[in-house]
mmCIF file with all atom_site columns, C-alpha atoms in Angstrom:
data_model
loop_
_atom_site.group_PDB
_atom_site.id
_atom_site.type_symbol
_atom_site.label_atom_id
_atom_site.label_alt_id
_atom_site.label_comp_id
_atom_site.label_asym_id
_atom_site.label_entity_id
_atom_site.label_seq_id
_atom_site.pdbx_PDB_ins_code
_atom_site.Cartn_x
_atom_site.Cartn_y
_atom_site.Cartn_z
_atom_site.occupancy
_atom_site.B_iso_or_equiv
_atom_site.pdbx_formal_charge
_atom_site.auth_seq_id
_atom_site.auth_comp_id
_atom_site.auth_asym_id
_atom_site.auth_atom_id
_atom_site.pdbx_PDB_model_num
ATOM 1  C CA . MET A 1 1  ? -31.486 -0.504  -12.159 1.00 87.00 ? 1  MET A CA 1
ATOM 2  C CA . THR A 1 2  ? -29.537 0.892   -9.386  1.00 91.00 ? 2  THR A CA 1
ATOM 3  C CA . GLN A 1 3  ? -31.226 3.525   -6.914  1.00 95.00 ? 3  GLN A CA 1
ATOM 4  C CA . VAL A 1 4  ? -28.622 6.152   -6.297  1.00 95.00 ? 4  VAL A CA 1
ATOM 5  C CA . GLN A 1 5  ? -28.677 8.755   -3.394  1.00 96.00 ? 5  GLN A CA 1
ATOM 6  C CA . VAL A 1 6  ? -26.106 11.446  -3.325  1.00 95.00 ? 6  VAL A CA 1
ATOM 7  C CA . LEU A 1 7  ? -25.355 13.097  0.104   1.00 95.00 ? 7  LEU A CA 1
ATOM 8  C CA . ASN A 1 8  ? -23.544 16.427  0.887   1.00 94.00 ? 8  ASN A CA 1
ATOM 9  C CA . GLY A 1 9  ? -23.132 17.602  -2.830  1.00 91.00 ? 9  GLY A CA 1
ATOM 10 C CA . ALA A 1 10 ? -23.793 16.769  -6.448  1.00 91.00 ? 10 ALA A CA 1
ATOM 11 C CA . LEU A 1 11 ? -22.129 14.454  -8.989  1.00 92.00 ? 11 LEU A CA 1
ATOM 12 C CA . GLU A 1 12 ? -22.171 14.208  -12.701 1.00 94.00 ? 12 GLU A CA 1
ATOM 13 C CA . PRO A 1 13 ? -24.157 11.323  -14.238 1.00 94.00 ? 13 PRO A CA 1
ATOM 14 C CA . GLN A 1 14 ? -20.926 9.861   -15.807 1.00 96.00 ? 14 GLN A CA 1
ATOM 15 C CA . GLU A 1 15 ? -19.198 9.858   -12.298 1.00 94.00 ? 15 GLU A CA 1
ATOM 16 C CA . ILE A 1 16 ? -22.274 8.143   -10.817 1.00 94.00 ? 16 ILE A CA 1
ATOM 17 C CA . GLN A 1 17 ? -22.151 5.463   -13.580 1.00 95.00 ? 17 GLN A CA 1
ATOM 18 C CA . ALA A 1 18 ? -18.430 4.939   -13.059 1.00 95.00 ? 18 ALA A CA 1
ATOM 19 C CA . TYR A 1 19 ? -19.186 4.042   -9.359  1.00 95.00 ? 19 TYR A CA 1
ATOM 20 C CA . ILE A 1 20 ? -21.989 1.537   -10.432 1.00 95.00 ? 20 ILE A CA 1
ATOM 21 C CA . ASP A 1 21 ? -19.662 -0.015  -12.950 1.00 95.00 ? 21 ASP A CA 1
ATOM 22 C CA . ARG A 1 22 ? -16.964 -0.258  -10.235 1.00 94.00 ? 22 ARG A CA 1
ATOM 23 C CA . ALA A 1 23 ? -19.290 -2.113  -7.989  1.00 94.00 ? 23 ALA A CA 1
ATOM 24 C CA . GLN A 1 24 ? -20.335 -4.541  -10.665 1.00 94.00 ? 24 GLN A CA 1
ATOM 25 C CA . LYS A 1 25 ? -16.744 -5.200  -11.542 1.00 95.00 ? 25 LYS A CA 1
ATOM 26 C CA . ASN A 1 26 ? -15.648 -5.665  -7.951  1.00 93.00 ? 26 ASN A CA 1
ATOM 27 C CA . TYR A 1 27 ? -18.587 -7.697  -6.680  1.00 91.00 ? 27 TYR A CA 1
ATOM 28 C CA . GLY A 1 28 ? -19.859 -9.308  -9.943  1.00 90.00 ? 28 GLY A CA 1
ATOM 29 C CA . ARG A 1 29 ? -23.424 -8.047  -9.857  1.00 91.00 ? 29 ARG A CA 1
ATOM 30 C CA . LEU A 1 30 ? -25.185 -4.632  -9.891  1.00 93.00 ? 30 LEU A CA 1
ATOM 31 C CA . PRO A 1 31 ? -26.079 -3.064  -6.509  1.00 94.00 ? 31 PRO A CA 1
ATOM 32 C CA . LYS A 1 32 ? -29.717 -2.590  -5.699  1.00 95.00 ? 32 LYS A CA 1
ATOM 33 C CA . THR A 1 33 ? -28.966 0.829   -3.937  1.00 96.00 ? 33 THR A CA 1
ATOM 34 C CA . MET A 1 34 ? -25.957 2.964   -3.695  1.00 96.00 ? 34 MET A CA 1
ATOM 35 C CA . THR A 1 35 ? -25.375 5.929   -1.404  1.00 96.00 ? 35 THR A CA 1
ATOM 36 C CA . VAL A 1 36 ? -22.637 8.304   -2.202  1.00 95.00 ? 36 VAL A CA 1
ATOM 37 C CA . THR A 1 37 ? -21.489 10.724  0.447   1.00 95.00 ? 37 THR A CA 1
ATOM 38 C CA . VAL A 1 38 ? -19.325 13.594  -0.878  1.00 94.00 ? 38 VAL A CA 1
ATOM 39 C CA . ASP A 1 39 ? -16.549 14.492  1.464   1.00 93.00 ? 39 ASP A CA 1
ATOM 40 C CA . GLY A 1 40 ? -14.547 17.290  -0.290  1.00 90.00 ? 40 GLY A CA 1
ATOM 41 C CA . ASP A 1 41 ? -12.342 15.560  -2.925  1.00 90.00 ? 41 ASP A CA 1
ATOM 42 C CA . TYR A 1 42 ? -13.382 12.114  -1.596  1.00 93.00 ? 42 TYR A CA 1
ATOM 43 C CA . VAL A 1 43 ? -16.522 10.001  -1.638  1.00 94.00 ? 43 VAL A CA 1
ATOM 44 C CA . ASP A 1 44 ? -17.776 7.319   0.526   1.00 95.00 ? 44 ASP A CA 1
ATOM 45 C CA . LEU A 1 45 ? -19.636 4.519   -1.327  1.00 95.00 ? 45 LEU A CA 1
ATOM 46 C CA . ASP A 1 46 ? -22.203 2.340   0.457   1.00 95.00 ? 46 ASP A CA 1
ATOM 47 C CA . TYR A 1 47 ? -23.938 -0.520  -1.601  1.00 94.00 ? 47 TYR A CA 1
ATOM 48 C CA . THR A 1 48 ? -26.668 -2.834  -0.909  1.00 94.00 ? 48 THR A CA 1
ATOM 49 C CA . PHE A 1 49 ? -27.230 -5.981  -2.992  1.00 92.00 ? 49 PHE A CA 1
ATOM 50 C CA . GLU A 1 50 ? -30.173 -8.332  -3.508  1.00 90.00 ? 50 GLU A CA 1
ATOM 51 C CA . GLY A 1 51 ? -29.864 -11.565 -1.587  1.00 86.00 ? 51 GLY A CA 1
ATOM 52 C CA . GLN A 1 52 ? -28.372 -14.392 -3.561  1.00 80.00 ? 52 GLN A CA 1
ATOM 53 C CA . PRO A 1 53 ? -30.001 -17.865 -3.429  1.00 80.00 ? 53 PRO A CA 1
ATOM 54 C CA . PHE A 1 54 ? -27.757 -20.600 -1.983  1.00 78.00 ? 54 PHE A CA 1
ATOM 55 C CA . GLU A 1 55 ? -27.747 -24.251 -1.833  1.00 77.00 ? 55 GLU A CA 1
ATOM 56 C CA . ARG A 1 56 ? -27.700 -26.054 1.444   1.00 78.00 ? 56 ARG A CA 1
ATOM 57 C CA . ILE A 1 57 ? -24.642 -28.181 1.820   1.00 78.00 ? 57 ILE A CA 1
ATOM 58 C CA . ARG A 1 58 ? -24.590 -31.141 4.196   1.00 76.00 ? 58 ARG A CA 1
ATOM 59 C CA . ARG A 1 59 ? -22.048 -33.865 5.233   1.00 75.00 ? 59 ARG A CA 1
ATOM 60 C CA . ILE A 1 60 ? -23.348 -37.069 4.232   1.00 70.00 ? 60 ILE A CA 1
ATOM 61 C CA . THR A 1 61 ? -21.297 -40.325 4.311   1.00 68.00 ? 61 THR A CA 1
ATOM 62 C CA . GLY A 1 62 ? -17.997 -38.291 4.582   1.00 74.00 ? 62 GLY A CA 1
ATOM 63 C CA . TYR A 1 63 ? -18.729 -35.997 1.651   1.00 74.00 ? 63 TYR A CA 1
ATOM 64 C CA . LEU A 1 64 ? -19.854 -32.479 1.381   1.00 77.00 ? 64 LEU A CA 1
ATOM 65 C CA . VAL A 1 65 ? -23.038 -32.420 -0.913  1.00 78.00 ? 65 VAL A CA 1
ATOM 66 C CA . GLY A 1 66 ? -25.819 -30.084 -1.749  1.00 76.00 ? 66 GLY A CA 1
ATOM 67 C CA . THR A 1 67 ? -27.989 -32.957 -3.419  1.00 77.00 ? 67 THR A CA 1
ATOM 68 C CA . LEU A 1 68 ? -27.836 -36.620 -3.899  1.00 77.00 ? 68 LEU A CA 1
ATOM 69 C CA . ASP A 1 69 ? -28.202 -36.657 -7.670  1.00 80.00 ? 69 ASP A CA 1
ATOM 70 C CA . ARG A 1 70 ? -24.437 -36.938 -8.216  1.00 78.00 ? 70 ARG A CA 1
ATOM 71 C CA . PHE A 1 71 ? -23.974 -39.984 -5.923  1.00 81.00 ? 71 PHE A CA 1
ATOM 72 C CA . ASN A 1 72 ? -23.752 -43.469 -7.569  1.00 84.00 ? 72 ASN A CA 1
ATOM 73 C CA . ASP A 1 73 ? -25.983 -46.416 -6.496  1.00 88.00 ? 73 ASP A CA 1
ATOM 74 C CA . ALA A 1 74 ? -23.627 -47.599 -3.710  1.00 86.00 ? 74 ALA A CA 1
ATOM 75 C CA . LYS A 1 75 ? -23.335 -44.123 -2.200  1.00 82.00 ? 75 LYS A CA 1
ATOM 76 C CA . ARG A 1 76 ? -27.283 -43.712 -2.471  1.00 83.00 ? 76 ARG A CA 1
ATOM 77 C CA . ALA A 1 77 ? -27.592 -47.086 -0.692  1.00 86.00 ? 77 ALA A CA 1
ATOM 78 C CA . GLU A 1 78 ? -25.288 -46.073 2.012   1.00 83.00 ? 78 GLU A CA 1
ATOM 79 C CA . GLU A 1 79 ? -27.211 -42.750 2.666   1.00 80.00 ? 79 GLU A CA 1
ATOM 80 C CA . ARG A 1 80 ? -30.522 -44.620 2.557   1.00 83.00 ? 80 ARG A CA 1
ATOM 81 C CA . ASP A 1 81 ? -29.270 -47.286 5.095   1.00 84.00 ? 81 ASP A CA 1
ATOM 82 C CA . ARG A 1 82 ? -27.469 -44.882 7.552   1.00 80.00 ? 82 ARG A CA 1
ATOM 83 C CA . VAL A 1 83 ? -28.824 -44.578 11.011  1.00 78.00 ? 83 VAL A CA 1
ATOM 84 C CA . LYS A 1 84 ? -30.376 -41.277 11.821  1.00 76.00 ? 84 LYS A CA 1
ATOM 85 C CA . HIS A 1 85 ? -30.177 -40.256 15.330  1.00 79.00 ? 85 HIS A CA 1
ATOM 86 C CA . SER A 1 86 ? -32.993 -38.124 17.056  1.00 79.00 ? 86 SER A CA 1
ATOM 87 C CA . LEU A 1 87 ? -32.179 -35.076 19.275  1.00 79.00 ? 87 LEU A CA 1
ATOM 88 C CA . ALA A 1 88 ? -34.165 -36.376 22.296  1.00 70.00 ? 88 ALA A CA 1
#
């Protein structure tokens, strides 16, 4: 459910829903909040979204990977045997 705040005027519920649908279409997810600032015949839209979880990506043995589960036995052994340097 998107929380909507309308500033400097009033809008019909159908128009507000159209702006929410526009955000979902353009960004692929529903906004958490939306501020609509009415400026004559124009509106300014300001969206905020929930944070999206992300997977850490590292460069290991020349490959960009998130996890090692897709490595074959040889790559897993290469990762296990590599020399890890300290920062000291």
